[in-house]
């Protein structure tokens, strides 16, 4: 029977669970004897738990965050609600939360995790983000097969380093970061059930799945020791065979068996369809095919299109293209499996990543993407100079020099999965495709690759790059609509054990004062002074949130403690749907879900704080009686209805990254601040997205003009002091200035010459006049990435755990039609 709330709070042990196909927990605690100096998990034991903030401080922060979004009367009502909360329910909920958290790795982890796994809407466009990699600098690799083979081999090298615990741990200015999420990147799948989703993984996975023309293929790439058993040439040979085989299937026939489109369905619908796929038992063809996809290290999607523009590439990486010819879907939207990590490679070699992020945040996947991109370059360098460095502490033995018998029981020949399309599946697939096409048509994407300046210029004029760009979003929105709206940006909290993110509330009294002045006829110096104050406020808020001292996660945890306590018979040991208190999944048990998903019926993104917050009204439920005053107040709804969902995540290995809008009348904004450029990907449900992007570009140019104008006036001032000279940015003589002014002639208008902008491809930040120690943490490998919500993933035990490995391998190798490979 489910435990009552009080029983759960009193107990630190997770509930029992039935077995599943998982071998062991994927992110198990590393035993002390297994921790070696320099190993991946060497610092895990040193990490502190995320602190539970002081209740009164949290309430003050909440009032500060909601005040700019309200009228005076609304804010007075919210203040009264907060006072009542502090007097009545707040202290008791705070004590219950502390008692619950005493036996947990993180007080927010399980609540956060449950909110995502309880989400019923399709994950495509609503949850899954994308990364668009820069093109490979090696011209020979900028075609589909060679680029894909290169990325596969580099990804496998990352997997090997991770499994052997040789991956160097993340650090931020010498402070170690939690590495708990990394095992969840690969061989992990989000599995829908009628009671919500669970996360499952297979630490021993050795194969990858390739999708081409919506058809599925697989082959082994690792041996039992996690060493790579195929050269890049071997992988390319397999991929070319797959491309050739997929081309032989007529478009109409391919569409009829595009099972991947089912992963875009409503989660409960998808759960029922999986039951149809597996109803014939463990030995059935569809069950074996489904297991191969679920257990794969990752899915490689070979697309048949060559998008050119940034907007087209963003759309293809986020949700695929929607192209219908003669009533048949031939777009790339069906060439996906959204429940897993996907590496997507277009016909022209453009490549990106789309991932199911419940168990991993953006910083974690970014580290993987960056290392993979870097390894592709270094491997090419070693073909020129054998002494070129390597990212990895050790590498796999050369597969071409190994005895094939040493690979073990593997199958390196690609097999094509041929699903048994029963009538129910065929009909469901047709409806899923039309619904997906509708969903794609409801969204639009615009990209601004701003090449006039970037981090170097922003820091040279004394601003935090991230705060500067955040104020740009505020000014652009206010310039269009004449009002401010709830804005979200995540702050990474991985300095703590199992750290996720905290919500930075960009809108402040200072930011509102700035946008109003910017749109008024006031002197430029006054506008810049307001901008400076707004950026300073944002920077201070960011630092507090990075320490786990924001208000959003704390209030949501209190909300969850209250909500789960409504029903004394609901299962609660910090868990739902059979999830243990540390977020690991287990097989769903009957009666696990007594409450609707936290955000049922509304769009939500990984980067939106509403993904782990919301009121009972947002859940489609009638608010219960005696709801705590702070959660029944309209201010709670106001701040959690995110209109501008933003996130700063990227480095020179990425060209773009983004996600879908988090609400029907909002924008999803992903941005990357590079040395001399800013890349911004914006999505919305047709809410003048291009106009917003154009306004944003105009603002960025106008602010630069004002900054330079102010600098010139300061330089021309006769009262200029030596101290003022020292405050001005240093000019690198090796670089031409952005703008030079001919000042010898004192008559006439000065002629300004502008350096032609170039796209910053190397991301060199060495010319920045502000050191990393002096910045606010937004630059470098780790700064600004704390945006993706993360959660904990559990390895479920396999129903076939008692089968011998050799028997399982033999069964798997028999699945699918073996492809004939051409001779080398």
Coordinates of C-alpha atoms in Angstrom, one line a residue, residues 11-436:
X11 CA 11.2 7.0 6.4
X12 CA 14.4 7.5 4.5
X13 CA 14.3 4.3 2.6
X14 CA 12.9 4.2 -1.0
X15 CA 9.8 2.1 -1.7
X16 CA 10.3 -1.3 -3.2
X17 CA 9.8 -1.8 -6.9
X18 CA 9.3 -4.6 -9.4
X19 CA 11.9 -5.6 -12.0
X20 CA 12.3 -4.2 -15.5
X21 CA 14.9 -4.6 -18.2
X22 CA 17.5 -2.5 -16.6
X23 CA 20.6 -4.2 -15.2
X24 CA 21.6 -1.6 -12.5
X25 CA 21.1 2.0 -11.5
X26 CA 22.8 4.1 -14.2
X27 CA 24.1 6.8 -11.9
X28 CA 24.9 4.8 -8.8
X29 CA 26.9 6.3 -6.0
X30 CA 30.5 5.7 -6.6
X31 CA 32.1 3.6 -3.8
X32 CA 35.0 5.3 -2.0
X33 CA 37.3 2.5 -3.1
X34 CA 36.4 3.2 -6.7
X35 CA 37.4 6.9 -6.6
X36 CA 40.8 7.6 -8.1
X37 CA 42.6 10.9 -8.3
X38 CA 41.6 12.5 -11.5
X39 CA 38.8 10.1 -12.2
X40 CA 35.4 11.2 -13.4
X41 CA 33.7 11.0 -10.0
X42 CA 36.7 11.9 -7.8
X43 CA 35.0 15.0 -6.3
X44 CA 31.5 13.6 -5.8
X45 CA 32.1 12.8 -2.1
X46 CA 33.1 16.4 -1.5
X47 CA 30.0 18.1 -2.9
X48 CA 27.5 19.7 -0.4
X49 CA 23.8 19.3 -0.6
X50 CA 21.7 22.1 -2.1
X51 CA 20.8 24.3 0.8
X52 CA 17.1 25.0 1.7
X53 CA 16.9 28.8 1.9
X54 CA 15.5 30.7 4.8
X55 CA 11.7 30.9 4.5
X56 CA 11.5 34.7 5.1
X57 CA 14.3 35.4 2.7
X58 CA 12.6 33.3 0.0
X59 CA 9.4 35.3 0.5
X60 CA 11.2 38.6 0.2
X61 CA 12.8 37.4 -3.0
X62 CA 9.4 36.3 -4.3
X63 CA 7.9 39.7 -3.6
X64 CA 10.8 41.4 -5.3
X65 CA 10.4 39.2 -8.4
X66 CA 6.6 39.5 -8.7
X67 CA 6.4 43.3 -7.9
X68 CA 7.4 44.5 -11.4
X69 CA 4.7 42.3 -13.0
X70 CA 1.8 43.7 -10.9
X71 CA -0.2 46.8 -10.4
X72 CA -0.1 48.5 -6.9
X73 CA -3.3 46.9 -5.9
X74 CA -2.3 43.4 -7.1
X75 CA 1.0 43.6 -5.3
X76 CA -0.7 44.7 -2.1
X77 CA -2.9 41.6 -2.3
X78 CA 0.2 39.4 -2.9
X79 CA 2.0 41.0 0.1
X80 CA -1.0 40.2 2.3
X81 CA -1.0 36.6 1.0
X82 CA 2.7 36.2 1.8
X83 CA 2.2 37.6 5.3
X84 CA -0.5 35.1 5.9
X85 CA 1.6 32.3 4.5
X86 CA 4.5 33.2 6.8
X87 CA 2.1 33.2 9.8
X88 CA 0.0 30.1 9.0
X89 CA 1.2 27.4 6.6
X90 CA 4.8 28.4 5.7
X91 CA 6.7 27.4 8.9
X92 CA 5.0 24.0 9.1
X93 CA 5.7 23.2 5.4
X94 CA 9.3 24.4 5.9
X95 CA 9.9 22.0 8.8
X96 CA 8.3 19.1 6.8
X97 CA 10.5 19.9 3.9
X98 CA 13.6 19.9 6.0
X99 CA 12.6 16.6 7.6
X100 CA 12.0 15.1 4.1
X101 CA 15.3 16.5 2.7
X102 CA 17.4 15.1 5.6
X103 CA 17.6 11.7 3.9
X104 CA 17.7 12.9 0.3
X105 CA 20.6 14.0 -1.9
X106 CA 18.6 17.1 -2.9
X107 CA 15.4 18.5 -1.6
X108 CA 14.1 19.5 -5.0
X109 CA 15.3 16.6 -7.2
X110 CA 12.4 14.2 -6.9
X111 CA 9.7 16.9 -7.1
X112 CA 11.3 18.2 -10.2
X113 CA 11.8 14.8 -11.8
X114 CA 8.2 13.8 -11.1
X115 CA 6.9 16.9 -12.8
X116 CA 8.6 16.0 -16.1
X117 CA 7.7 12.3 -16.1
X118 CA 4.1 13.2 -15.3
X119 CA 4.0 15.4 -18.4
X120 CA 1.5 14.1 -20.9
X121 CA 1.9 16.3 -23.9
X122 CA 4.3 15.3 -26.8
X123 CA 7.9 15.9 -25.9
X124 CA 8.7 17.2 -29.4
X125 CA 8.7 21.0 -29.4
X126 CA 7.5 21.1 -25.8
X127 CA 10.4 19.5 -24.0
X128 CA 13.3 18.4 -26.2
X129 CA 15.9 21.1 -27.1
X130 CA 18.4 21.1 -29.9
X131 CA 22.0 21.9 -30.5
X132 CA 23.3 22.8 -34.0
X133 CA 27.0 22.0 -34.4
X134 CA 29.3 24.2 -36.4
X135 CA 30.4 22.6 -39.7
X136 CA 33.3 20.3 -39.6
X137 CA 36.4 22.4 -40.5
X138 CA 37.7 19.5 -42.6
X139 CA 36.1 19.9 -46.1
X140 CA 36.2 16.2 -46.9
X141 CA 33.9 15.5 -43.9
X142 CA 31.2 18.0 -45.0
X143 CA 29.0 15.4 -46.6
X144 CA 26.5 13.2 -44.8
X145 CA 28.2 9.8 -44.6
X146 CA 31.7 10.9 -43.7
X147 CA 30.4 13.6 -41.2
X148 CA 28.1 11.0 -39.5
X149 CA 30.8 8.4 -39.3
X150 CA 33.2 10.9 -37.7
X151 CA 30.6 12.0 -35.1
X152 CA 29.8 8.4 -34.3
X153 CA 33.4 7.4 -33.7
X154 CA 34.0 10.5 -31.5
X155 CA 30.8 9.9 -29.6
X156 CA 31.9 6.3 -28.9
X157 CA 35.2 7.6 -27.6
X158 CA 33.3 9.8 -25.1
X159 CA 31.2 6.8 -24.1
X160 CA 34.4 4.7 -23.5
X161 CA 36.0 7.5 -21.4
X162 CA 32.8 7.8 -19.4
X163 CA 32.4 4.1 -18.7
X164 CA 36.1 3.7 -17.7
X165 CA 35.7 6.8 -15.5
X166 CA 38.5 8.5 -17.3
X167 CA 36.5 11.6 -18.3
X168 CA 38.0 14.6 -16.5
X169 CA 35.4 16.1 -14.0
X170 CA 33.8 19.4 -14.6
X171 CA 35.1 22.4 -12.7
X172 CA 34.2 26.1 -12.5
X173 CA 37.1 28.3 -11.4
X174 CA 38.6 25.4 -9.4
X175 CA 35.2 24.4 -7.9
X176 CA 34.2 20.8 -8.8
X177 CA 30.8 20.3 -10.3
X178 CA 28.5 17.3 -9.9
X179 CA 29.0 14.6 -12.5
X180 CA 25.9 12.6 -11.6
X181 CA 24.1 13.2 -14.8
X182 CA 26.7 12.0 -17.3
X183 CA 25.8 8.2 -17.3
X184 CA 22.3 9.2 -18.4
X185 CA 23.3 10.7 -21.7
X186 CA 23.6 7.5 -23.6
X187 CA 21.6 4.3 -23.8
X188 CA 18.7 5.9 -21.9
X189 CA 15.1 6.1 -23.0
X190 CA 12.0 7.7 -21.8
X191 CA 9.4 5.0 -21.6
X192 CA 5.7 6.0 -21.4
X193 CA 3.3 4.0 -19.3
X194 CA -0.4 4.5 -18.5
X195 CA 0.7 6.0 -15.2
X196 CA 3.3 8.4 -16.5
X197 CA 6.8 7.9 -17.9
X198 CA 9.9 6.2 -16.5
X199 CA 13.5 6.5 -17.5
X200 CA 15.3 3.3 -18.4
X201 CA 18.9 2.6 -19.4
X202 CA 21.3 -0.2 -20.2
X203 CA 24.9 0.3 -19.0
X204 CA 26.1 -2.6 -21.2
X205 CA 24.6 -1.3 -24.5
X206 CA 27.0 -1.9 -27.4
X207 CA 25.0 -0.9 -30.5
X208 CA 23.6 2.2 -32.2
X209 CA 20.4 2.6 -34.2
X210 CA 20.4 4.4 -37.5
X211 CA 17.3 6.0 -39.0
X212 CA 17.2 6.8 -42.7
X213 CA 14.0 7.6 -44.7
X214 CA 12.1 6.8 -41.5
X215 CA 13.5 3.2 -41.5
X216 CA 15.4 1.6 -38.6
X217 CA 18.8 -0.1 -38.8
X218 CA 21.2 -1.2 -36.1
X219 CA 24.7 -2.7 -35.7
X220 CA 27.2 -3.2 -32.8
X221 CA 30.0 -0.6 -32.3
X222 CA 31.5 -1.6 -28.9
X223 CA 32.8 -4.8 -27.4
X224 CA 32.2 -6.0 -23.8
X225 CA 35.1 -3.9 -22.6
X226 CA 33.6 -0.7 -24.1
X227 CA 36.4 -0.6 -26.7
X228 CA 35.5 0.6 -30.2
X229 CA 35.4 -2.3 -32.7
X230 CA 35.0 -0.3 -35.9
X231 CA 37.2 2.2 -37.7
X232 CA 35.7 5.4 -39.0
X233 CA 36.0 3.9 -42.5
X234 CA 34.1 0.8 -41.3
X235 CA 31.3 3.0 -39.9
X236 CA 31.1 5.0 -43.1
X237 CA 30.9 1.8 -45.1
X238 CA 27.9 0.6 -43.0
X239 CA 26.2 4.0 -43.2
X240 CA 26.5 4.1 -46.9
X241 CA 25.0 0.6 -47.1
X242 CA 22.1 1.8 -45.0
X243 CA 21.6 4.9 -47.2
X244 CA 21.6 2.8 -50.3
X245 CA 19.2 0.2 -48.8
X246 CA 16.8 2.9 -47.5
X247 CA 16.6 4.5 -51.0
X248 CA 15.2 1.3 -52.4
X249 CA 12.0 1.7 -50.3
X250 CA 9.3 3.8 -52.1
X251 CA 8.3 6.9 -50.2
X252 CA 4.8 5.6 -49.7
X253 CA 6.0 2.3 -48.2
X254 CA 8.5 4.1 -45.9
X255 CA 5.7 6.3 -44.6
X256 CA 3.6 3.3 -43.7
X257 CA 6.3 1.9 -41.4
X258 CA 7.6 5.2 -40.0
X259 CA 7.2 3.9 -36.4
X260 CA 9.3 6.8 -35.0
X261 CA 6.4 9.2 -35.4
X262 CA 4.7 7.4 -32.6
X263 CA 7.3 8.9 -30.2
X264 CA 5.8 12.3 -30.9
X265 CA 2.3 11.3 -29.6
X266 CA 0.7 12.3 -26.4
X267 CA 2.4 10.2 -23.8
X268 CA -0.6 8.2 -22.7
X269 CA -1.5 7.4 -26.3
X270 CA 2.1 6.4 -26.9
X271 CA 2.0 4.1 -23.9
X272 CA -1.1 2.3 -25.2
X273 CA 0.5 1.9 -28.6
X274 CA 3.6 0.4 -27.0
X275 CA 1.3 -2.1 -25.4
X276 CA 0.1 -3.0 -28.8
X277 CA 3.6 -3.4 -30.0
X278 CA 4.5 -5.7 -27.2
X279 CA 1.3 -7.6 -26.6
X280 CA 2.6 -10.8 -28.2
X281 CA 5.2 -11.2 -25.5
X282 CA 9.0 -11.0 -25.1
X283 CA 9.9 -13.2 -28.1
X284 CA 7.7 -11.3 -30.6
X285 CA 9.3 -9.4 -33.5
X286 CA 7.9 -6.0 -32.5
X287 CA 9.0 -6.4 -28.9
X288 CA 12.6 -7.3 -30.0
X289 CA 12.6 -4.3 -32.4
X290 CA 11.4 -1.9 -29.7
X291 CA 14.0 -3.2 -27.2
X292 CA 16.8 -2.7 -29.7
X293 CA 15.8 1.0 -30.1
X294 CA 15.3 1.6 -26.4
X295 CA 18.6 0.1 -25.4
X296 CA 20.7 1.7 -28.2
X297 CA 23.5 4.0 -27.2
X298 CA 21.9 6.7 -29.3
X299 CA 19.9 7.2 -32.5
X300 CA 21.7 8.5 -35.6
X301 CA 19.3 10.2 -37.9
X302 CA 20.4 10.5 -41.6
X303 CA 18.1 13.2 -43.2
X304 CA 17.4 13.5 -46.9
X305 CA 17.3 17.3 -46.9
X306 CA 19.9 20.0 -46.9
X307 CA 18.6 23.0 -45.0
X308 CA 20.5 26.2 -45.7
X309 CA 19.3 29.1 -43.4
X310 CA 19.7 29.2 -39.7
X311 CA 15.9 29.1 -39.3
X312 CA 15.5 26.0 -41.5
X313 CA 18.3 24.2 -39.7
X314 CA 16.8 25.1 -36.3
X315 CA 13.5 23.7 -37.4
X316 CA 15.0 20.5 -38.7
X317 CA 17.0 19.9 -35.6
X318 CA 14.1 20.7 -33.2
X319 CA 11.1 19.0 -34.9
X320 CA 12.0 18.0 -38.4
X321 CA 10.5 19.3 -41.6
X322 CA 6.8 18.9 -42.6
X323 CA 6.6 18.2 -46.4
X324 CA 3.5 16.4 -47.8
X325 CA 3.4 15.2 -51.4
X326 CA 0.3 13.5 -52.7
X327 CA -1.0 13.0 -49.2
X328 CA 2.2 11.3 -48.0
X329 CA 4.6 12.8 -45.4
X330 CA 8.1 12.9 -46.9
X331 CA 9.6 15.4 -44.4
X332 CA 12.2 14.6 -41.8
X333 CA 9.7 14.9 -39.0
X334 CA 9.1 11.1 -39.2
X335 CA 12.8 10.3 -39.2
X336 CA 13.1 10.7 -35.5
X337 CA 12.9 8.9 -32.1
X338 CA 12.3 11.6 -29.5
X339 CA 12.6 9.4 -26.4
X340 CA 16.4 9.2 -26.8
X341 CA 19.5 11.1 -27.6
X342 CA 19.6 11.8 -31.4
X343 CA 22.5 12.8 -33.5
X344 CA 21.1 14.3 -36.7
X345 CA 23.1 14.7 -39.9
X346 CA 21.7 16.3 -43.0
X347 CA 22.5 15.5 -46.6
X348 CA 25.0 18.4 -46.8
X349 CA 26.8 17.4 -43.6
X350 CA 25.1 19.9 -41.3
X351 CA 24.8 18.2 -37.9
X352 CA 23.0 18.7 -34.6
X353 CA 21.7 17.0 -31.5
X354 CA 18.2 16.6 -30.2
X355 CA 17.9 15.1 -26.7
X356 CA 15.3 14.0 -24.2
X357 CA 16.5 16.0 -21.3
X358 CA 14.6 14.7 -18.3
X359 CA 17.7 13.0 -16.8
X360 CA 20.3 15.5 -18.1
X361 CA 20.6 19.2 -18.3
X362 CA 22.0 21.3 -21.1
X363 CA 25.4 21.8 -19.6
X364 CA 26.0 18.1 -19.4
X365 CA 25.0 17.5 -23.1
X366 CA 27.0 20.5 -24.1
X367 CA 30.1 19.0 -22.6
X368 CA 29.5 15.9 -24.6
X369 CA 28.9 17.8 -27.8
X370 CA 31.9 20.0 -27.3
X371 CA 34.2 17.0 -26.6
X372 CA 32.8 15.1 -29.6
X373 CA 33.3 18.1 -31.9
X374 CA 36.8 18.7 -30.6
X375 CA 37.8 15.0 -31.0
X376 CA 36.8 15.1 -34.7
X377 CA 39.2 17.9 -35.2
X378 CA 42.0 16.3 -33.2
X379 CA 41.6 13.0 -35.0
X380 CA 42.1 14.8 -38.3
X381 CA 45.1 16.6 -36.9
X382 CA 46.7 13.2 -36.0
X383 CA 46.5 12.2 -39.6
X384 CA 48.8 15.1 -40.3
X385 CA 51.0 14.9 -37.2
X386 CA 51.0 11.7 -35.2
X387 CA 52.0 13.6 -32.1
X388 CA 48.8 15.8 -32.0
X389 CA 47.1 15.6 -28.6
X390 CA 44.1 13.6 -27.6
X391 CA 41.2 14.4 -25.3
X392 CA 41.2 11.0 -23.8
X393 CA 43.4 9.5 -21.1
X394 CA 43.5 6.2 -23.1
X395 CA 42.1 5.1 -26.4
X396 CA 40.7 1.9 -27.9
X397 CA 43.1 -0.5 -29.6
X398 CA 43.1 0.0 -33.3
X399 CA 40.2 -2.2 -34.5
X400 CA 41.9 -2.9 -37.8
X401 CA 44.8 -4.5 -36.0
X402 CA 42.7 -6.7 -33.7
X403 CA 41.7 -10.3 -34.1
X404 CA 37.9 -10.2 -34.9
X405 CA 37.5 -13.1 -32.5
X406 CA 38.5 -10.7 -29.7
X407 CA 35.4 -8.6 -30.3
X408 CA 33.3 -11.2 -28.7
X409 CA 29.7 -12.0 -29.6
X410 CA 29.0 -8.9 -31.8
X411 CA 27.3 -8.1 -35.1
X412 CA 29.0 -5.3 -37.0
X413 CA 26.9 -5.9 -40.1
X414 CA 23.9 -3.5 -40.2
X415 CA 20.4 -5.1 -39.9
X416 CA 17.2 -3.5 -40.9
X417 CA 14.3 -3.6 -38.4
X418 CA 11.1 -4.7 -40.1
X419 CA 8.1 -4.0 -37.8
X420 CA 5.0 -6.0 -38.0
X421 CA 2.4 -3.4 -38.8
X422 CA -0.8 -4.7 -37.4
X423 CA -4.0 -2.6 -38.3
X424 CA -4.1 -0.7 -35.0
X425 CA -0.5 0.5 -35.5
X426 CA -1.0 1.5 -39.1
X427 CA -4.1 3.6 -38.2
X428 CA -2.4 5.1 -35.2
X429 CA 0.7 6.0 -37.2
X430 CA -1.5 7.9 -39.8
X431 CA -3.2 9.9 -37.1
X432 CA 0.1 10.6 -35.2
X433 CA 1.7 11.9 -38.4
X434 CA -1.2 14.3 -39.1
X435 CA -1.2 15.5 -35.5
X436 CA 2.6 16.1 -35.7

